Short mmCIF file of C-alpha atoms (C1' of nucleotides) in Angstrom, two decimals:
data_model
loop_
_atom_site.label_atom_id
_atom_site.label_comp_id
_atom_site.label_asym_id
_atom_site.label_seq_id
_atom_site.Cartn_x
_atom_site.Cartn_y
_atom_site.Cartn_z
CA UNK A 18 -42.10 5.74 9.00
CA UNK A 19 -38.68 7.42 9.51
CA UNK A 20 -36.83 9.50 7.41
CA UNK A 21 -37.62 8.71 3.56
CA UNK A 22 -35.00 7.95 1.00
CA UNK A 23 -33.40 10.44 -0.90
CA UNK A 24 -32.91 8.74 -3.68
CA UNK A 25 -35.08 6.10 -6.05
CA UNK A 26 -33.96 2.56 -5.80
CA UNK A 27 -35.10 0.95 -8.99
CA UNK A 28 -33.07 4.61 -10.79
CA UNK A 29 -30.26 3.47 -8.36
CA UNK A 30 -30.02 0.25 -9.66
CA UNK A 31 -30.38 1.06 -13.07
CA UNK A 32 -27.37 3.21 -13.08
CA UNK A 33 -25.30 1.09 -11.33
CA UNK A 34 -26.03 -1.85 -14.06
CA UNK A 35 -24.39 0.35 -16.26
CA UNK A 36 -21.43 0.71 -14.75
CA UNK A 37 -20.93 -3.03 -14.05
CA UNK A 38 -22.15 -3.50 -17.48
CA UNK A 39 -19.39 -0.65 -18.95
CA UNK A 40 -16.56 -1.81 -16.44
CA UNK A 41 -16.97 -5.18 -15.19
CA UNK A 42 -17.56 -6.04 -11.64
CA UNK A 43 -13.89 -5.77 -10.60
CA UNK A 44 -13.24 -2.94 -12.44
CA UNK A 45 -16.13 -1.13 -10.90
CA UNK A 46 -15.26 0.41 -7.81
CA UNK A 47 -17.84 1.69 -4.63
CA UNK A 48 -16.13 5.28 -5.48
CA UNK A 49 -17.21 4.93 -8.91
CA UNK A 50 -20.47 3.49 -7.88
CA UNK A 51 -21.61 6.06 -5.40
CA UNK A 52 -20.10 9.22 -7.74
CA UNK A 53 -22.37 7.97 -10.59
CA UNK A 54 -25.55 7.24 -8.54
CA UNK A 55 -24.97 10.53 -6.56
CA UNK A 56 -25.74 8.20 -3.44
CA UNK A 57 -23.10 8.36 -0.47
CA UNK A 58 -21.87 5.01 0.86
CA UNK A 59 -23.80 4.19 3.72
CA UNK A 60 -26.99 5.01 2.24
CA UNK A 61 -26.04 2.43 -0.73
CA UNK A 62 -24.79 -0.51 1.67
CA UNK A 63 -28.09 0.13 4.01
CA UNK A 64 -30.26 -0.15 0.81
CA UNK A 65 -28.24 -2.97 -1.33
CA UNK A 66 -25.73 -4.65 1.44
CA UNK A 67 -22.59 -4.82 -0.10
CA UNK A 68 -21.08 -4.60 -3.38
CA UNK A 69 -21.91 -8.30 -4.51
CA UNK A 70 -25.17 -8.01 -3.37
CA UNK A 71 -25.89 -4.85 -5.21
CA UNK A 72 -24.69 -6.61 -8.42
CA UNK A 73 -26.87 -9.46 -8.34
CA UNK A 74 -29.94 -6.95 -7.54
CA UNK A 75 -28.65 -4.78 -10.64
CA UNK A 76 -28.58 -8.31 -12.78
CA UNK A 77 -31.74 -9.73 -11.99
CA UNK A 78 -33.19 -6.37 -13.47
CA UNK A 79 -31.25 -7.06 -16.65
CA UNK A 80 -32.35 -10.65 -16.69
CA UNK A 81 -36.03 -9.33 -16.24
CA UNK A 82 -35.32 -7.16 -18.96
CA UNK A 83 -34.14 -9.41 -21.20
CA UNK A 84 -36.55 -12.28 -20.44
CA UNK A 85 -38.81 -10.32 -22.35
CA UNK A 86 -36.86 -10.47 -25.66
CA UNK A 87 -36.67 -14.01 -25.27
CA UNK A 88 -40.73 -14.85 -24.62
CA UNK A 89 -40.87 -12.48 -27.65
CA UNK A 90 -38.81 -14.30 -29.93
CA UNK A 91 -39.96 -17.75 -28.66
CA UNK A 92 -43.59 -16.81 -29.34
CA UNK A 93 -42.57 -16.36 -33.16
CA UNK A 94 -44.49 -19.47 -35.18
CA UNK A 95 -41.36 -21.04 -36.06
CA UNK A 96 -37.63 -22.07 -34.30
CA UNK A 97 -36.18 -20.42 -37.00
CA UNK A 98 -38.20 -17.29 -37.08
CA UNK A 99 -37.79 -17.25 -33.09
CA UNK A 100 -33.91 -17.58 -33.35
CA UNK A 101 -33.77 -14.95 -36.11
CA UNK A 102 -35.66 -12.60 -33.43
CA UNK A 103 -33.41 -13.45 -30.88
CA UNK A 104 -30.06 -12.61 -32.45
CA UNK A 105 -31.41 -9.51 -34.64
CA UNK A 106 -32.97 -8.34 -30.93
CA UNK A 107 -30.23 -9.26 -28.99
CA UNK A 108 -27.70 -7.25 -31.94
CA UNK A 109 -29.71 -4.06 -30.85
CA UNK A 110 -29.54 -4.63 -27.50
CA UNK A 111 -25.98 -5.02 -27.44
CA UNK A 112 -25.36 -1.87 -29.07
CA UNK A 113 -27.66 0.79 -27.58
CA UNK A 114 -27.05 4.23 -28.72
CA UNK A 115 -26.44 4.99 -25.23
CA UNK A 116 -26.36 2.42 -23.62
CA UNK A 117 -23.22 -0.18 -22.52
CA UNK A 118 -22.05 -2.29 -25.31
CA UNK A 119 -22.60 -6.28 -25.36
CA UNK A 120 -24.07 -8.34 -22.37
CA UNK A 121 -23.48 -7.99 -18.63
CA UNK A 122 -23.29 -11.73 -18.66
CA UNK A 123 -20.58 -11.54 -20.58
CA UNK A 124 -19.04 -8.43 -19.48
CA UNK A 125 -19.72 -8.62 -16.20
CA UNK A 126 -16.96 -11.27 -14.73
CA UNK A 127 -15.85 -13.51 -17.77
CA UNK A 128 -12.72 -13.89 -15.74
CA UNK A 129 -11.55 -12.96 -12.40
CA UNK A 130 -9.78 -12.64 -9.25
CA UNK A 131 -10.74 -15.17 -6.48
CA UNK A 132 -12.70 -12.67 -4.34
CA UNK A 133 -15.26 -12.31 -7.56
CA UNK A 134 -15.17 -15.98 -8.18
CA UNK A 135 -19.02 -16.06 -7.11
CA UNK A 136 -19.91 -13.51 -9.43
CA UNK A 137 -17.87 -15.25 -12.25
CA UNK A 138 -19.76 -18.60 -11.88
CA UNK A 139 -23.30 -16.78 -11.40
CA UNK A 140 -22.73 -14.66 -14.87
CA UNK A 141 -21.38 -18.65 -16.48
CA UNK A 142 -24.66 -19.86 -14.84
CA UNK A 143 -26.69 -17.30 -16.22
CA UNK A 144 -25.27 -17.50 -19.82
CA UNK A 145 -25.62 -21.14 -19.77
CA UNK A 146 -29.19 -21.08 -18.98
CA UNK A 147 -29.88 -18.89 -21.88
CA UNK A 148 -28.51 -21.90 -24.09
CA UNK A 149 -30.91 -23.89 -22.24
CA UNK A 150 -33.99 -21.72 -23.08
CA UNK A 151 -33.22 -21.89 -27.12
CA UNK A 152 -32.50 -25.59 -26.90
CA UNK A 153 -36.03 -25.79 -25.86
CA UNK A 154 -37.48 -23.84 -27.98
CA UNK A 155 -35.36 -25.60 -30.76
CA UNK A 156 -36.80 -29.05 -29.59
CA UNK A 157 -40.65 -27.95 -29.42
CA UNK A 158 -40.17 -26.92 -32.84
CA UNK A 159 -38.74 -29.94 -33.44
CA UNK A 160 -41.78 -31.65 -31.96
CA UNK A 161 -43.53 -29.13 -33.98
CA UNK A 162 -42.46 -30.42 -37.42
CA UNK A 163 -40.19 -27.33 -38.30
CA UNK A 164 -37.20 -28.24 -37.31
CA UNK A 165 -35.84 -31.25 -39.22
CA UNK A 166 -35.54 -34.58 -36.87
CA UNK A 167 -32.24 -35.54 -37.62
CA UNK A 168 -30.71 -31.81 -35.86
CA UNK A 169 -29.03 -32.01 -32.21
CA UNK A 170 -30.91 -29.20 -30.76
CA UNK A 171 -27.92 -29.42 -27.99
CA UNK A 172 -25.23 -28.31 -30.73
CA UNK A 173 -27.21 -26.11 -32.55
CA UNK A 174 -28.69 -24.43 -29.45
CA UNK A 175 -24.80 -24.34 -28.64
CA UNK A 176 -23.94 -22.88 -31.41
CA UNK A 177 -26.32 -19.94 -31.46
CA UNK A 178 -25.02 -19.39 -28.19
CA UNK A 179 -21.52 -18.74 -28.93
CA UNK A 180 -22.57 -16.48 -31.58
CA UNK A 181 -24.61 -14.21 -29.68
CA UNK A 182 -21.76 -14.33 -27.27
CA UNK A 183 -19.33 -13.60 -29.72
CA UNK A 184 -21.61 -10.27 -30.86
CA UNK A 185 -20.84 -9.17 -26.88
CA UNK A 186 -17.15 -9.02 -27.47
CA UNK A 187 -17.82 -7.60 -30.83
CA UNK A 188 -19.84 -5.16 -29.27
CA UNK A 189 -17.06 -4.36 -26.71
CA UNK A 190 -14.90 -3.93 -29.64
CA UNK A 191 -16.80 -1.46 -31.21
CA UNK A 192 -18.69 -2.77 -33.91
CA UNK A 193 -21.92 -0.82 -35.36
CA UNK A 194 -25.02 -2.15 -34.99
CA UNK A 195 -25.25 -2.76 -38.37
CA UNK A 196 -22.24 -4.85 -38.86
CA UNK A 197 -23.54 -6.90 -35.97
CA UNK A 198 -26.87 -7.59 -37.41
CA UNK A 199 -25.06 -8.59 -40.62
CA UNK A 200 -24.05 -11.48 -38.70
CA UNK A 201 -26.62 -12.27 -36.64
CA UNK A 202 -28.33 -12.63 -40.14
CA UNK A 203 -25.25 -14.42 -41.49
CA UNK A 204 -25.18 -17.35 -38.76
CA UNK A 205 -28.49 -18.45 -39.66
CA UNK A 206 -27.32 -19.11 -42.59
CA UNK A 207 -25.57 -22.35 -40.65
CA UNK A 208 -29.29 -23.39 -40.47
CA UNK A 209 -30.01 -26.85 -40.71
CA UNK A 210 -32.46 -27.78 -43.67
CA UNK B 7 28.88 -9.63 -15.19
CA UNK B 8 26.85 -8.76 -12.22
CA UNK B 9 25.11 -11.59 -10.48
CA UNK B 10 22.93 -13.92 -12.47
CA UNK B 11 19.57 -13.76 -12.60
CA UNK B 12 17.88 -16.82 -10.23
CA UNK B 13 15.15 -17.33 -12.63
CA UNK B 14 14.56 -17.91 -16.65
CA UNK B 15 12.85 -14.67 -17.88
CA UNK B 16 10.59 -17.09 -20.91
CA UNK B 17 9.40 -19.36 -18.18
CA UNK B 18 8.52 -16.51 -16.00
CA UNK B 19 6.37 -14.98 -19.01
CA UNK B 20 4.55 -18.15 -19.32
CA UNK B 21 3.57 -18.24 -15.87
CA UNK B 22 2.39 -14.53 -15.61
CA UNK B 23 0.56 -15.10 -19.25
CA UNK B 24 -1.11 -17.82 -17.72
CA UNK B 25 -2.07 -16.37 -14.84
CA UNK B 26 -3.42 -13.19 -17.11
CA UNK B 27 -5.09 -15.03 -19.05
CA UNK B 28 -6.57 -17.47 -16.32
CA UNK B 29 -7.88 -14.28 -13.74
CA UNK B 30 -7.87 -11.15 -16.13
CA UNK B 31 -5.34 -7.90 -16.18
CA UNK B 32 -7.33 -6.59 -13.69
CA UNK B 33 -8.17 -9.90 -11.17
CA UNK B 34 -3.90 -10.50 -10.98
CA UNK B 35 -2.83 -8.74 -8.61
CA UNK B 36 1.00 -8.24 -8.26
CA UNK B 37 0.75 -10.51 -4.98
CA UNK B 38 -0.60 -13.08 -7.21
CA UNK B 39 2.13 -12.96 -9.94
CA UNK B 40 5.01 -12.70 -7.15
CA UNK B 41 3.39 -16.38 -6.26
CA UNK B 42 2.97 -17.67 -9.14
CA UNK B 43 6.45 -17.23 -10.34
CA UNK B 44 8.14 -17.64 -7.23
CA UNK B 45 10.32 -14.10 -8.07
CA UNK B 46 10.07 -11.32 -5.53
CA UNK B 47 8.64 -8.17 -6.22
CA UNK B 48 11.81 -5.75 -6.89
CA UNK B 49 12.89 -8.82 -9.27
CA UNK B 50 9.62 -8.93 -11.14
CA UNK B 51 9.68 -4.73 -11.53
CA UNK B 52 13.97 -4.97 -13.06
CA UNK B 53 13.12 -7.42 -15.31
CA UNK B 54 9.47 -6.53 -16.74
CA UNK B 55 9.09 -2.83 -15.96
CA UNK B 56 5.70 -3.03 -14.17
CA UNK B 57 2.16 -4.64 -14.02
CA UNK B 58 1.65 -3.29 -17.61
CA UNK B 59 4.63 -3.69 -19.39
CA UNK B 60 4.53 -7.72 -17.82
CA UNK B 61 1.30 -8.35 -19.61
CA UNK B 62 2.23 -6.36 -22.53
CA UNK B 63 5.32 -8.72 -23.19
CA UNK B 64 3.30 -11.89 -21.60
CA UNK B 65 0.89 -11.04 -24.62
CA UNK B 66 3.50 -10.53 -27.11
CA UNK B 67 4.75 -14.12 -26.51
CA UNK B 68 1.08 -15.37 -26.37
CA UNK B 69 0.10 -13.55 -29.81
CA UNK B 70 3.63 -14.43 -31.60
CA UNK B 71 2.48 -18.49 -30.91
CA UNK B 72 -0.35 -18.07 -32.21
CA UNK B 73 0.68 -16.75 -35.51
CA UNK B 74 1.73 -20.05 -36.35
CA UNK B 75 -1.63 -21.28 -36.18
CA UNK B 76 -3.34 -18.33 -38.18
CA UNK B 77 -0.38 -19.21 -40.94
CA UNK B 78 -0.73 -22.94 -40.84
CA UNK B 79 -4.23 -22.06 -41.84
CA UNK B 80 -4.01 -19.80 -44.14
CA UNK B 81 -1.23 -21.73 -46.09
CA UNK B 82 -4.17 -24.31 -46.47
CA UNK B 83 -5.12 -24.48 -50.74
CA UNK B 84 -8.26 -22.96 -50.19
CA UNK B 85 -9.89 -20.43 -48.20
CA UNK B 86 -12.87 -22.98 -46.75
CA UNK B 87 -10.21 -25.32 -45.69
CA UNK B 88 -7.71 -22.10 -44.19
CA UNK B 89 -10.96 -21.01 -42.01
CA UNK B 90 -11.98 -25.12 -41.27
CA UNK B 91 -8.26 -25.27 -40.52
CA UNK B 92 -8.28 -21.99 -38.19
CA UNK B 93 -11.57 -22.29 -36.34
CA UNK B 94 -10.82 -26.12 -35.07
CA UNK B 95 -7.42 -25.14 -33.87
CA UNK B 96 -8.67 -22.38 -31.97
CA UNK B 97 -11.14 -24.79 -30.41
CA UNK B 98 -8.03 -26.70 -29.39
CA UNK B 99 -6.11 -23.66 -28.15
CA UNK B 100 -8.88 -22.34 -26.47
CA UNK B 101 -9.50 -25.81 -24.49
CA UNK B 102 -5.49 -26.82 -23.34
CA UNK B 103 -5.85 -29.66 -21.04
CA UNK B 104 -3.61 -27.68 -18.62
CA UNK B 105 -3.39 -24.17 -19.47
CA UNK B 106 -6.12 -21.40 -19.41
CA UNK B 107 -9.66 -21.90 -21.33
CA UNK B 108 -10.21 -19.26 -24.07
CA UNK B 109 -8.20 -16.32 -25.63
CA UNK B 110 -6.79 -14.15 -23.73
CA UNK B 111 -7.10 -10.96 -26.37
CA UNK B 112 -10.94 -12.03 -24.78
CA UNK B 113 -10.29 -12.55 -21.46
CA UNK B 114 -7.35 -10.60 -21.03
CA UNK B 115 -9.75 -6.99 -20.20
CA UNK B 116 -12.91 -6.97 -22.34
CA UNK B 117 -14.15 -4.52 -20.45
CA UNK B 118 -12.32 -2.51 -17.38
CA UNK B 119 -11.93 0.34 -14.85
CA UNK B 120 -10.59 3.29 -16.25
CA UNK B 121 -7.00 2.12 -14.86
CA UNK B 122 -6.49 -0.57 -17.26
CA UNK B 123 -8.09 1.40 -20.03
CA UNK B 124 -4.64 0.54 -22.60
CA UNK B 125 -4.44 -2.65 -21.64
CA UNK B 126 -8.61 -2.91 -22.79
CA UNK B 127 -7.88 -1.18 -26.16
CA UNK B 128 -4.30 -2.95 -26.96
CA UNK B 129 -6.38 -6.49 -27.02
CA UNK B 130 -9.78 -4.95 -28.98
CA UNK B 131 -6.65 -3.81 -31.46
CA UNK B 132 -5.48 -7.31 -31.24
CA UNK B 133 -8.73 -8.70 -31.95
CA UNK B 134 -9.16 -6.55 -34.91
CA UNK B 135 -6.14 -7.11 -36.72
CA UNK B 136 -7.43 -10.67 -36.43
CA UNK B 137 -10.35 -10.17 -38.20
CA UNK B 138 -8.71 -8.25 -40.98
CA UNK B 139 -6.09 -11.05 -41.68
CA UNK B 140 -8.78 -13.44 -41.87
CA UNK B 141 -10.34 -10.75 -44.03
CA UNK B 142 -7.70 -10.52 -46.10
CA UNK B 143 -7.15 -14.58 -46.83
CA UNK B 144 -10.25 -14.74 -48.34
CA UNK B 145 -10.04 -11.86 -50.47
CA UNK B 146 -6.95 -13.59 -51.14
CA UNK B 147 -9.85 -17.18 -51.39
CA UNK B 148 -11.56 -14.89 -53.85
CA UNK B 149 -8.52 -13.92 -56.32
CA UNK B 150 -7.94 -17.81 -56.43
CA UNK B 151 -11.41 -18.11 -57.21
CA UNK B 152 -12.40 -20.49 -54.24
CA UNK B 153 -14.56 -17.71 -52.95
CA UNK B 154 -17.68 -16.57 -54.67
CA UNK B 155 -17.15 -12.99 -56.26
CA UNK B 156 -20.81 -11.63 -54.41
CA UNK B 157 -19.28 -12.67 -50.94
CA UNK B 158 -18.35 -9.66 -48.92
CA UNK B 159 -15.25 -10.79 -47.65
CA UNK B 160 -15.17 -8.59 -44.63
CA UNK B 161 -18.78 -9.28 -43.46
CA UNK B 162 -17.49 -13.33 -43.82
CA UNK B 163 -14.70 -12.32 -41.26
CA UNK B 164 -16.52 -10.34 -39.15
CA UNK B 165 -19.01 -13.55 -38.77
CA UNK B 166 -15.41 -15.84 -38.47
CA UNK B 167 -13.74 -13.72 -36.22
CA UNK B 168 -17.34 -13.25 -33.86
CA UNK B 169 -17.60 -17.36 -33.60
CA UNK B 170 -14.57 -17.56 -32.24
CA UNK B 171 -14.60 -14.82 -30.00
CA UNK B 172 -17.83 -16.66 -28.60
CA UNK B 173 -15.94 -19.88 -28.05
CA UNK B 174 -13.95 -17.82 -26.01
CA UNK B 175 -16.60 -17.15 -23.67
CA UNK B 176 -17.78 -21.11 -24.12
CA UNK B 177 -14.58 -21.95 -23.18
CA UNK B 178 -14.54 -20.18 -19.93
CA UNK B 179 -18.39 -21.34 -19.63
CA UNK B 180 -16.81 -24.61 -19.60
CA UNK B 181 -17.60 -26.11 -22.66
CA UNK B 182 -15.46 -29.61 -23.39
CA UNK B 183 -13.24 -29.32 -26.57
CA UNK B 184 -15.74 -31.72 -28.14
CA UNK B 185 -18.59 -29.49 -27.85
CA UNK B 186 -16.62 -26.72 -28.99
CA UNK B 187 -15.02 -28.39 -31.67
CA UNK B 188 -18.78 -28.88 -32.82
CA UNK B 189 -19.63 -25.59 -32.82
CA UNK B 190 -16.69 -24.71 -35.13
CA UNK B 191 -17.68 -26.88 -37.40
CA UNK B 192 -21.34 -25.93 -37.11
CA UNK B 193 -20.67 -22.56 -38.05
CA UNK B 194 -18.84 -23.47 -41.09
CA UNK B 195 -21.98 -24.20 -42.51
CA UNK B 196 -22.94 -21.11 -43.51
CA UNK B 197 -20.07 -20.47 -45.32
CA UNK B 198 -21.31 -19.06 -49.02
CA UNK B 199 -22.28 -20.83 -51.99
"C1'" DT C 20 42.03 -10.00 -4.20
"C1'" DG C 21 39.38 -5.92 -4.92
"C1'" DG C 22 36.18 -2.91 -7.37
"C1'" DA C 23 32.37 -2.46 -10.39
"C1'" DT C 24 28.11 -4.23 -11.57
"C1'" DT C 25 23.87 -6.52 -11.33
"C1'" DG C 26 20.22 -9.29 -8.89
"C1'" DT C 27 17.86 -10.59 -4.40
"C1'" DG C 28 15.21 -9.91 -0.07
"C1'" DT C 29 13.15 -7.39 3.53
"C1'" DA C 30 10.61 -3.95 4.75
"C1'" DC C 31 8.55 -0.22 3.57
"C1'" DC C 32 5.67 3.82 0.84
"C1'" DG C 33 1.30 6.49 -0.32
"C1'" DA C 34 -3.09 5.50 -2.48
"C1'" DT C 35 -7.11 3.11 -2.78
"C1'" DG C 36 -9.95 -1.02 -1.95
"C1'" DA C 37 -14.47 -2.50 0.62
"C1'" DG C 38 -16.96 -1.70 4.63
"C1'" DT C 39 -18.69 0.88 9.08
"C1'" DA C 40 -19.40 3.98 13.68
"C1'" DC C 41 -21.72 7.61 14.91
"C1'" DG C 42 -24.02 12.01 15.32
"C1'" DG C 43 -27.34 14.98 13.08
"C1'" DA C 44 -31.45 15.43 10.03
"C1'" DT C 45 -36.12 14.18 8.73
"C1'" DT C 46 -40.09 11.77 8.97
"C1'" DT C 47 -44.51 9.20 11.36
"C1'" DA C 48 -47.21 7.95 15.46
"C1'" DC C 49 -49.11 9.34 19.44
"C1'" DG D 2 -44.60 18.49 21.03
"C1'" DT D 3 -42.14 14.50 21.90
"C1'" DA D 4 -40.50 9.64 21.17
"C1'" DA D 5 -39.34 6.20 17.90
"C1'" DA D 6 -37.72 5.04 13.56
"C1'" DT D 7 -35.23 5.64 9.46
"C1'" DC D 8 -31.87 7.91 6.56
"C1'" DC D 9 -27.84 10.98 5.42
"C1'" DG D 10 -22.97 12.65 5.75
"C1'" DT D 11 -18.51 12.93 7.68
"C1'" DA D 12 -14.91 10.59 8.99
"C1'" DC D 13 -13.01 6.76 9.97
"C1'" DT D 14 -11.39 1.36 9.97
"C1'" DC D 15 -8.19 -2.34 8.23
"C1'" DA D 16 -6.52 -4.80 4.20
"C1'" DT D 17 -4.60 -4.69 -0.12
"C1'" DC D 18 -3.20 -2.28 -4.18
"C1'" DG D 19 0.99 -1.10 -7.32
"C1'" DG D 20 5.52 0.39 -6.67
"C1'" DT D 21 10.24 1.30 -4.37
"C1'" DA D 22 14.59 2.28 -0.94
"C1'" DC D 23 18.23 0.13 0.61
"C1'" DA D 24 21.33 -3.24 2.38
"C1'" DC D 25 23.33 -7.61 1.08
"C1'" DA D 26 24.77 -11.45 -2.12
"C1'" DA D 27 26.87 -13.08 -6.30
"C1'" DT D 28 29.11 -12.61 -10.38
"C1'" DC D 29 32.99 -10.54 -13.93
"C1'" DC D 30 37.17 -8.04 -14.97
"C1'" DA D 31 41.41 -6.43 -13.62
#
DNA sequence: TGGATTGTGTACCGATGAGTACGGATTTAC
DNA sequence: GTAAATCCGTACTCATCGGTACACAATCCA
């Protein structure tokens, strides 16, 4: 009952992603926020509270998003079939044709000002749970038999990590999407045997 | 002539590249730097010019020491033990014990507002012309002969250059030098045979 | 000792930051 | 048709942003 919204929420938040995704939360402003969702600002704190809040809404739809590429991967037969799914899938996600480039979690607050400190240790939270998900799926193919006993899933799961967040600032710098998938390919070439 | 200046101009570059590097261009706000460096603002503004031209000549200082590095490296025999050489001593640099985790040509503004748009493409510059003088010491490997002739040199740096812009964003994850220092070396492995 | 010159400190500027009060518009329930 | 509920739009709040005007302090040269 009441007066129905103007405007579609899940749309909202989509677009505002991608400006937090394109220009970092502190260099996202709630001008530039309510110009590009063509929402005025009451209407957007009434349906997302504040600024922080609408961030973290806007990120666990990316995080959704992306959980999918990461079931996907993890369903492949082998660890190192999965983590060549991962970083090939993740190199196309980082450069949508038009889309933001890299990965909000890495975009989104690498560094900052105290008053985005929150969001800074959420995004580090975020990213390090990601490492968490391949180290597990490193170890059950470990338990599987295809990944050699002797490997520290820990440091390798690390070290796919970095990677992928190294394509991000790649990404930010401009690289194709070709040149990126050249080295996802490359760093599984660091594969254990 | 004229009265002296209260404060050392080097030292006070230091502190604002720390502080740059530490919150962002865009987190450090002019209150913060007037702090930091104990100079008042009409100080700050005769000697640097303003916000921009600070970090601009904060980063000159900050890129200028670490050309000592990239040529220690490169000065190695070899172009495996140059890029050994480079990618553990960035894990160092990028994990001070009291200064600011990562690089700031990372942290600095990898993505931003439209305000700090020159500061955002002056460090993606900066981040290229790293990657094309690693590029160019292994071409340099591959004259020598310590580089395989098939190797694309460029794709190799690309893959270089993305590691260690991903232990960037470990470093500011958190991740101990150890850890980091593993990754380096981890990624080393797929160097070309 | 007195200009000339340069740096310091206070106190300000207009613009923009995030966030909100409030009246009018639009809907449902009765 | 009217009351209750919800939303929209204008116009504001206060704090902070980057940047500066101007008076005063400290030095050098004559």
């Amino acid at each position: 009952m009441g007066r129905p919204r103007a405007f579609d929420v899940d749309e909202a938040l989509d677009r505002a992603l991608r400006l937090f995704w394109r220009q970092g939360y502190e260099g996202t402003s709630l001008s530039d926020l309510t110009e590009e969702l063509g929402i005025n600002r009451p209407s957007l704190y009434a349906a997302f509270g504040n600024k922080e809040e609408l961030f973290r809404k806007a990120l666990e739809r990316y995080v959704e998003h992306h959980l999918i590429l990461y079931r996907e991967a993890f369903a492949k037969p082998t660890a190192r079939e999965a983590m060549e799914h991962l970083v090939l899938g993740l190199a196309d996600a980082q450069t949508l044709p038009r889309g933001p480039r890299g990965c909000i979690t890495v975009q989104g607050a690498l560094v900052s000002g105290e008053a985005a400190a929150p969001i800074q240790k959420e995004l580090a939270a975020r990213r390090l749970a990601g490492e968490k998900a391949i180290r597990e799926r490193l170890e059950q193919g470990q338990r599987d038999g295809d990944v050699p006993p002797h490997v520290d899933c820990a440091d390798l799961a690390r070290y796919i990590n970095t990677v992928t967040q190294g394509m991000a600032v790649q990404a930010a710098t401009g690289t194709s999407r070709e040149d990126l998938r050249r080295v996802a390919r490359m760093s599984l070439a660091a594969w254990p045997t």
